[in-house]
């Protein structure tokens, strides 16, 4: 919670470090939280056993701590996953850190990282947005392409297989370009294309919204209640809203 204790709170408590205002956005992961401030600084707190706070160590923190690598300012948006974190910077670069056992960080290899590491495939710049899921991540680029990496046991990467990837792999179905946003969940992903919604991955609880419970390793269009008009998508561990 970032309030300086480890006592559970049944009501909202304000995070006042480093200041009580000027936070622009926040992201909560499995055991960590991060927030970008209006001054483009990035702060993370909570469990840090895998280096998911990006501080260069594995010390758990009950108050927000500033992420200063590769620079203290210039952060645009952050997404917290299960044991790892990814964030974009104002220069359209993408950085990930923390648990990397499934290739979660998209940097090649499976070694954990306690400091932000730049994702350079397919290019070092040109990243528009990122979403960190359970053990995988997906990101859109300014050219409207979509790339996913990490665990792929249920086809959550949307690349037509269940082979995991430690560097980003491009989602090319139904088309290589035209993606506007993507959100990673537990073992499934959903993304929008001009207000059309597509989902893929694990589907044992019907989390893909396609009228069946069969998992999908390629994107499938969500047709109910309408094939278009989707604007904001949120994914949980095994459900979608």
Short mmCIF file of C-alpha atoms in Angstrom, two decimals:
data_model
loop_
_atom_site.label_atom_id
_atom_site.label_comp_id
_atom_site.label_asym_id
_atom_site.label_seq_id
_atom_site.Cartn_x
_atom_site.Cartn_y
_atom_site.Cartn_z
CA UNK A 1 0.00 0.00 0.00
CA UNK A 2 2.98 2.34 0.31
CA UNK A 3 1.85 3.85 3.60
CA UNK A 4 4.84 2.89 5.75
CA UNK A 5 3.41 -0.18 7.52
CA UNK A 6 2.49 -3.79 6.78
CA UNK A 7 -0.92 -3.57 8.46
CA UNK A 8 -3.83 -4.37 6.14
CA UNK A 9 -6.24 -1.49 5.52
CA UNK A 10 -9.96 -1.97 4.97
CA UNK A 11 -10.40 1.64 3.87
CA UNK A 12 -8.44 3.81 1.42
CA UNK A 13 -5.24 5.31 2.82
CA UNK A 14 -3.45 8.14 1.08
CA UNK A 15 0.07 7.59 -0.17
CA UNK A 16 1.96 10.71 0.94
CA UNK A 17 5.55 9.87 -0.07
CA UNK A 18 7.25 11.71 -1.71
CA UNK A 19 4.26 14.08 -1.66
CA UNK A 20 0.52 13.82 -1.19
CA UNK A 21 -0.38 15.06 -4.68
CA UNK A 22 0.84 15.22 -8.30
CA UNK A 23 0.54 11.52 -9.14
CA UNK A 24 -0.43 10.98 -12.76
CA UNK A 25 -1.07 7.21 -12.89
CA UNK A 26 -0.59 4.05 -10.84
CA UNK A 27 -0.31 0.32 -11.54
CA UNK A 28 -0.71 -2.54 -9.07
CA UNK A 29 0.92 -5.92 -9.73
CA UNK A 30 0.83 -9.16 -7.79
CA UNK A 31 2.85 -7.83 -4.84
CA UNK A 32 4.17 -4.47 -5.98
CA UNK A 33 2.81 -1.06 -6.91
CA UNK A 34 4.30 1.66 -9.10
CA UNK A 35 3.21 5.18 -9.96
CA UNK A 36 4.28 7.89 -12.37
CA UNK A 37 4.14 11.47 -11.08
CA UNK A 38 3.30 14.60 -13.05
CA UNK A 39 7.00 15.51 -13.00
CA UNK A 40 7.64 12.27 -15.00
CA UNK A 41 9.37 10.54 -12.08
CA UNK A 42 8.62 6.88 -11.32
CA UNK A 43 8.16 5.41 -7.85
CA UNK A 44 7.66 1.76 -6.82
CA UNK A 45 7.01 -0.06 -3.53
CA UNK A 46 6.02 -3.40 -2.04
CA UNK A 47 7.58 -6.85 -2.39
CA UNK A 48 10.93 -6.81 -4.17
CA UNK A 49 12.24 -10.37 -3.98
CA UNK A 50 12.69 -10.52 -7.75
CA UNK A 51 13.85 -6.93 -8.21
CA UNK A 52 10.44 -5.82 -9.49
CA UNK A 53 10.81 -2.36 -7.89
CA UNK A 54 13.69 -1.47 -10.21
CA UNK A 55 15.93 -0.13 -7.45
CA UNK A 56 18.99 -2.30 -8.04
CA UNK A 57 18.33 -4.54 -5.04
CA UNK A 58 15.82 -7.06 -3.70
CA UNK A 59 14.82 -5.22 -0.52
CA UNK A 60 11.08 -4.93 0.11
CA UNK A 61 9.84 -1.36 0.67
CA UNK A 62 6.73 -0.14 2.52
CA UNK A 63 7.13 3.41 1.17
CA UNK A 64 7.52 4.56 -2.46
CA UNK A 65 11.10 4.51 -3.73
CA UNK A 66 12.26 6.37 -6.83
CA UNK A 67 13.40 4.47 -9.90
CA UNK A 68 16.41 6.42 -11.16
CA UNK A 69 17.74 4.19 -13.95
CA UNK A 70 18.18 4.95 -16.82
CA UNK A 71 17.23 8.46 -15.65
CA UNK A 72 15.30 10.04 -12.79
CA UNK A 73 12.75 11.72 -15.06
CA UNK A 74 11.21 11.04 -18.44
CA UNK A 75 8.83 8.21 -17.51
CA UNK A 76 5.53 8.14 -19.39
CA UNK A 77 3.55 5.09 -18.18
CA UNK A 78 4.05 1.97 -16.07
CA UNK A 79 2.46 -1.49 -15.88
CA UNK A 80 3.06 -3.96 -13.03
CA UNK A 81 2.82 -7.71 -13.57
CA UNK A 82 3.48 -10.77 -11.43
CA UNK A 83 7.02 -10.26 -10.15
CA UNK A 84 8.06 -7.91 -12.95
CA UNK A 85 7.37 -4.38 -14.16
CA UNK A 86 7.51 -2.62 -17.52
CA UNK A 87 7.36 1.08 -18.36
CA UNK A 88 7.58 3.39 -21.34
CA UNK A 89 9.53 6.62 -21.44
CA UNK A 90 8.81 9.92 -23.19
CA UNK A 91 11.41 9.05 -25.82
CA UNK A 92 9.27 6.03 -26.83
CA UNK A 93 11.67 3.51 -25.33
CA UNK A 94 10.49 0.46 -23.36
CA UNK A 95 12.09 -0.84 -20.17
CA UNK A 96 11.33 -3.94 -18.05
CA UNK A 97 12.73 -5.35 -14.80
CA UNK A 98 12.18 -7.99 -12.12
CA UNK A 99 11.38 -11.69 -12.56
CA UNK A 100 12.51 -13.09 -15.90
CA UNK A 101 12.20 -16.85 -15.52
CA UNK A 102 9.78 -17.10 -18.45
CA UNK A 103 11.41 -14.40 -20.56
CA UNK A 104 9.01 -11.90 -18.96
CA UNK A 105 11.29 -8.93 -19.61
CA UNK A 106 11.59 -9.37 -23.38
CA UNK A 107 15.33 -8.74 -23.34
CA UNK A 108 16.54 -12.24 -24.24
CA UNK A 109 17.51 -14.80 -21.60
CA UNK A 110 15.84 -15.70 -18.33
CA UNK A 111 17.99 -13.91 -15.73
CA UNK A 112 16.19 -11.68 -13.22
CA UNK A 113 17.03 -7.97 -13.36
CA UNK A 114 16.76 -5.54 -10.44
CA UNK A 115 17.33 -2.47 -12.63
CA UNK A 116 15.34 -1.43 -15.72
CA UNK A 117 16.56 -3.11 -18.91
CA UNK A 118 15.76 -1.75 -22.36
CA UNK A 119 13.69 -3.83 -24.76
CA UNK A 120 15.40 -3.39 -28.10
CA UNK A 121 13.56 -5.85 -30.38
CA UNK A 122 12.21 -5.18 -32.94
CA UNK A 123 13.66 -1.68 -32.38
CA UNK A 124 14.96 0.38 -29.49
CA UNK A 125 12.42 3.18 -29.94
CA UNK A 126 8.90 3.51 -31.28
CA UNK A 127 7.03 1.96 -28.35
CA UNK A 128 3.58 3.41 -27.61
CA UNK A 129 2.17 1.40 -24.69
CA UNK A 130 2.85 -1.69 -22.60
CA UNK A 131 0.91 -4.12 -20.40
CA UNK A 132 2.49 -6.63 -18.00
CA UNK A 133 0.51 -9.79 -17.25
CA UNK A 134 1.14 -12.83 -15.10
CA UNK A 135 4.33 -14.08 -16.76
CA UNK A 136 4.21 -12.25 -20.08
CA UNK A 137 3.91 -8.81 -21.56
CA UNK A 138 2.51 -7.13 -24.66
CA UNK A 139 3.21 -3.74 -26.17
CA UNK A 140 1.98 -1.63 -29.05
CA UNK A 141 4.25 0.45 -31.23
CA UNK A 142 3.70 3.81 -32.90
CA UNK A 143 3.36 2.02 -36.25
CA UNK A 144 0.28 0.21 -34.77
CA UNK A 145 2.01 -3.17 -34.63
CA UNK A 146 1.59 -5.42 -31.58
CA UNK A 147 4.32 -7.50 -29.93
CA UNK A 148 4.14 -10.00 -27.05
CA UNK A 149 6.76 -12.00 -25.12
CA UNK A 150 7.23 -14.31 -22.12
CA UNK A 151 5.26 -17.39 -21.10
CA UNK A 152 3.04 -18.81 -23.83
CA UNK A 153 1.66 -22.00 -22.28
CA UNK A 154 -1.90 -21.18 -23.33
CA UNK A 155 -1.24 -19.17 -26.47
CA UNK A 156 -1.38 -15.86 -24.61
CA UNK A 157 1.19 -14.32 -26.95
CA UNK A 158 -1.19 -14.63 -29.91
CA UNK A 159 1.48 -15.83 -32.32
CA UNK A 160 -0.13 -19.13 -33.36
CA UNK A 161 1.83 -21.44 -31.06
CA UNK A 162 2.40 -22.24 -27.39
CA UNK A 163 6.16 -21.71 -27.51
CA UNK A 164 7.42 -19.12 -25.05
CA UNK A 165 9.44 -16.13 -26.31
CA UNK A 166 12.19 -14.27 -24.44
CA UNK A 167 12.11 -11.43 -26.99
CA UNK A 168 9.00 -9.78 -28.48
CA UNK A 169 7.16 -11.74 -31.17
CA UNK A 170 4.78 -9.95 -33.53
CA UNK A 171 1.05 -10.61 -33.51
CA UNK A 172 0.13 -10.74 -37.20
CA UNK A 173 -3.45 -12.04 -37.09
CA UNK A 174 -5.87 -10.71 -38.25
CA UNK A 175 -3.35 -8.18 -39.65
CA UNK A 176 0.16 -7.01 -38.90
CA UNK A 177 -0.86 -3.39 -38.25
CA UNK A 178 -3.93 -1.58 -36.94
CA UNK A 179 -3.57 -2.34 -33.22
CA UNK A 180 -4.50 0.53 -30.89
CA UNK A 181 -4.14 -1.00 -27.41
CA UNK A 182 -3.41 -4.30 -25.66
CA UNK A 183 -3.96 -5.60 -22.13
CA UNK A 184 -2.33 -8.69 -20.61
CA UNK A 185 -4.12 -10.76 -17.96
CA UNK A 186 -3.37 -13.99 -16.14
CA UNK A 187 -2.92 -16.26 -19.15
CA UNK A 188 -4.91 -14.34 -21.76
CA UNK A 189 -4.70 -11.11 -23.72
CA UNK A 190 -7.20 -8.73 -25.26
CA UNK A 191 -6.52 -5.92 -27.70
CA UNK A 192 -8.44 -3.37 -29.71
CA UNK A 193 -8.36 -2.54 -33.38
CA UNK A 194 -10.36 0.59 -34.30
CA UNK A 195 -12.89 -0.18 -31.54
CA UNK A 196 -13.07 -3.88 -32.46
CA UNK A 197 -12.06 -6.25 -29.64
CA UNK A 198 -9.91 -9.35 -30.07
CA UNK A 199 -8.89 -11.83 -27.34
CA UNK A 200 -6.69 -14.94 -27.16
CA UNK A 201 -4.99 -17.33 -24.73
CA UNK A 202 -6.44 -19.42 -21.91
CA UNK A 203 -10.22 -19.68 -22.01
CA UNK A 204 -11.20 -22.30 -19.42
CA UNK A 205 -13.46 -19.81 -17.65
CA UNK A 206 -14.75 -18.18 -20.81
CA UNK A 207 -12.43 -15.20 -20.25
CA UNK A 208 -12.06 -14.59 -23.98
CA UNK A 209 -15.74 -13.73 -24.40
CA UNK A 210 -16.07 -15.68 -27.63
CA UNK A 211 -18.88 -18.07 -26.64
CA UNK A 212 -16.76 -21.12 -25.84
CA UNK A 213 -14.15 -22.31 -23.35
CA UNK A 214 -11.55 -23.46 -25.88
CA UNK A 215 -8.18 -21.73 -25.57
CA UNK A 216 -6.92 -19.83 -28.60
CA UNK A 217 -3.34 -19.19 -29.74
CA UNK A 218 -4.44 -16.61 -32.32
CA UNK A 219 -6.67 -13.55 -31.80
CA UNK A 220 -10.42 -14.18 -32.02
CA UNK A 221 -12.89 -11.32 -32.41
CA UNK A 222 -15.38 -10.66 -29.62
CA UNK A 223 -18.78 -10.20 -31.26
CA UNK A 224 -21.15 -9.72 -28.28
CA UNK A 225 -22.85 -7.30 -27.72
CA UNK A 226 -21.43 -5.62 -30.81
CA UNK A 227 -18.42 -6.20 -33.04
CA UNK A 228 -17.35 -2.57 -32.67
CA UNK A 229 -17.58 0.21 -30.11
CA UNK A 230 -15.08 -1.13 -27.53
CA UNK A 231 -13.01 1.55 -25.82
CA UNK A 232 -11.59 0.38 -22.47
CA UNK A 233 -10.59 -3.19 -21.54
CA UNK A 234 -9.50 -4.59 -18.14
CA UNK A 235 -8.22 -8.13 -17.60
CA UNK A 236 -8.02 -10.08 -14.35
CA UNK A 237 -6.44 -13.46 -13.71
CA UNK A 238 -9.22 -15.39 -15.44
CA UNK A 239 -11.89 -12.87 -16.37
CA UNK A 240 -12.31 -9.78 -18.54
CA UNK A 241 -14.38 -6.62 -18.38
#
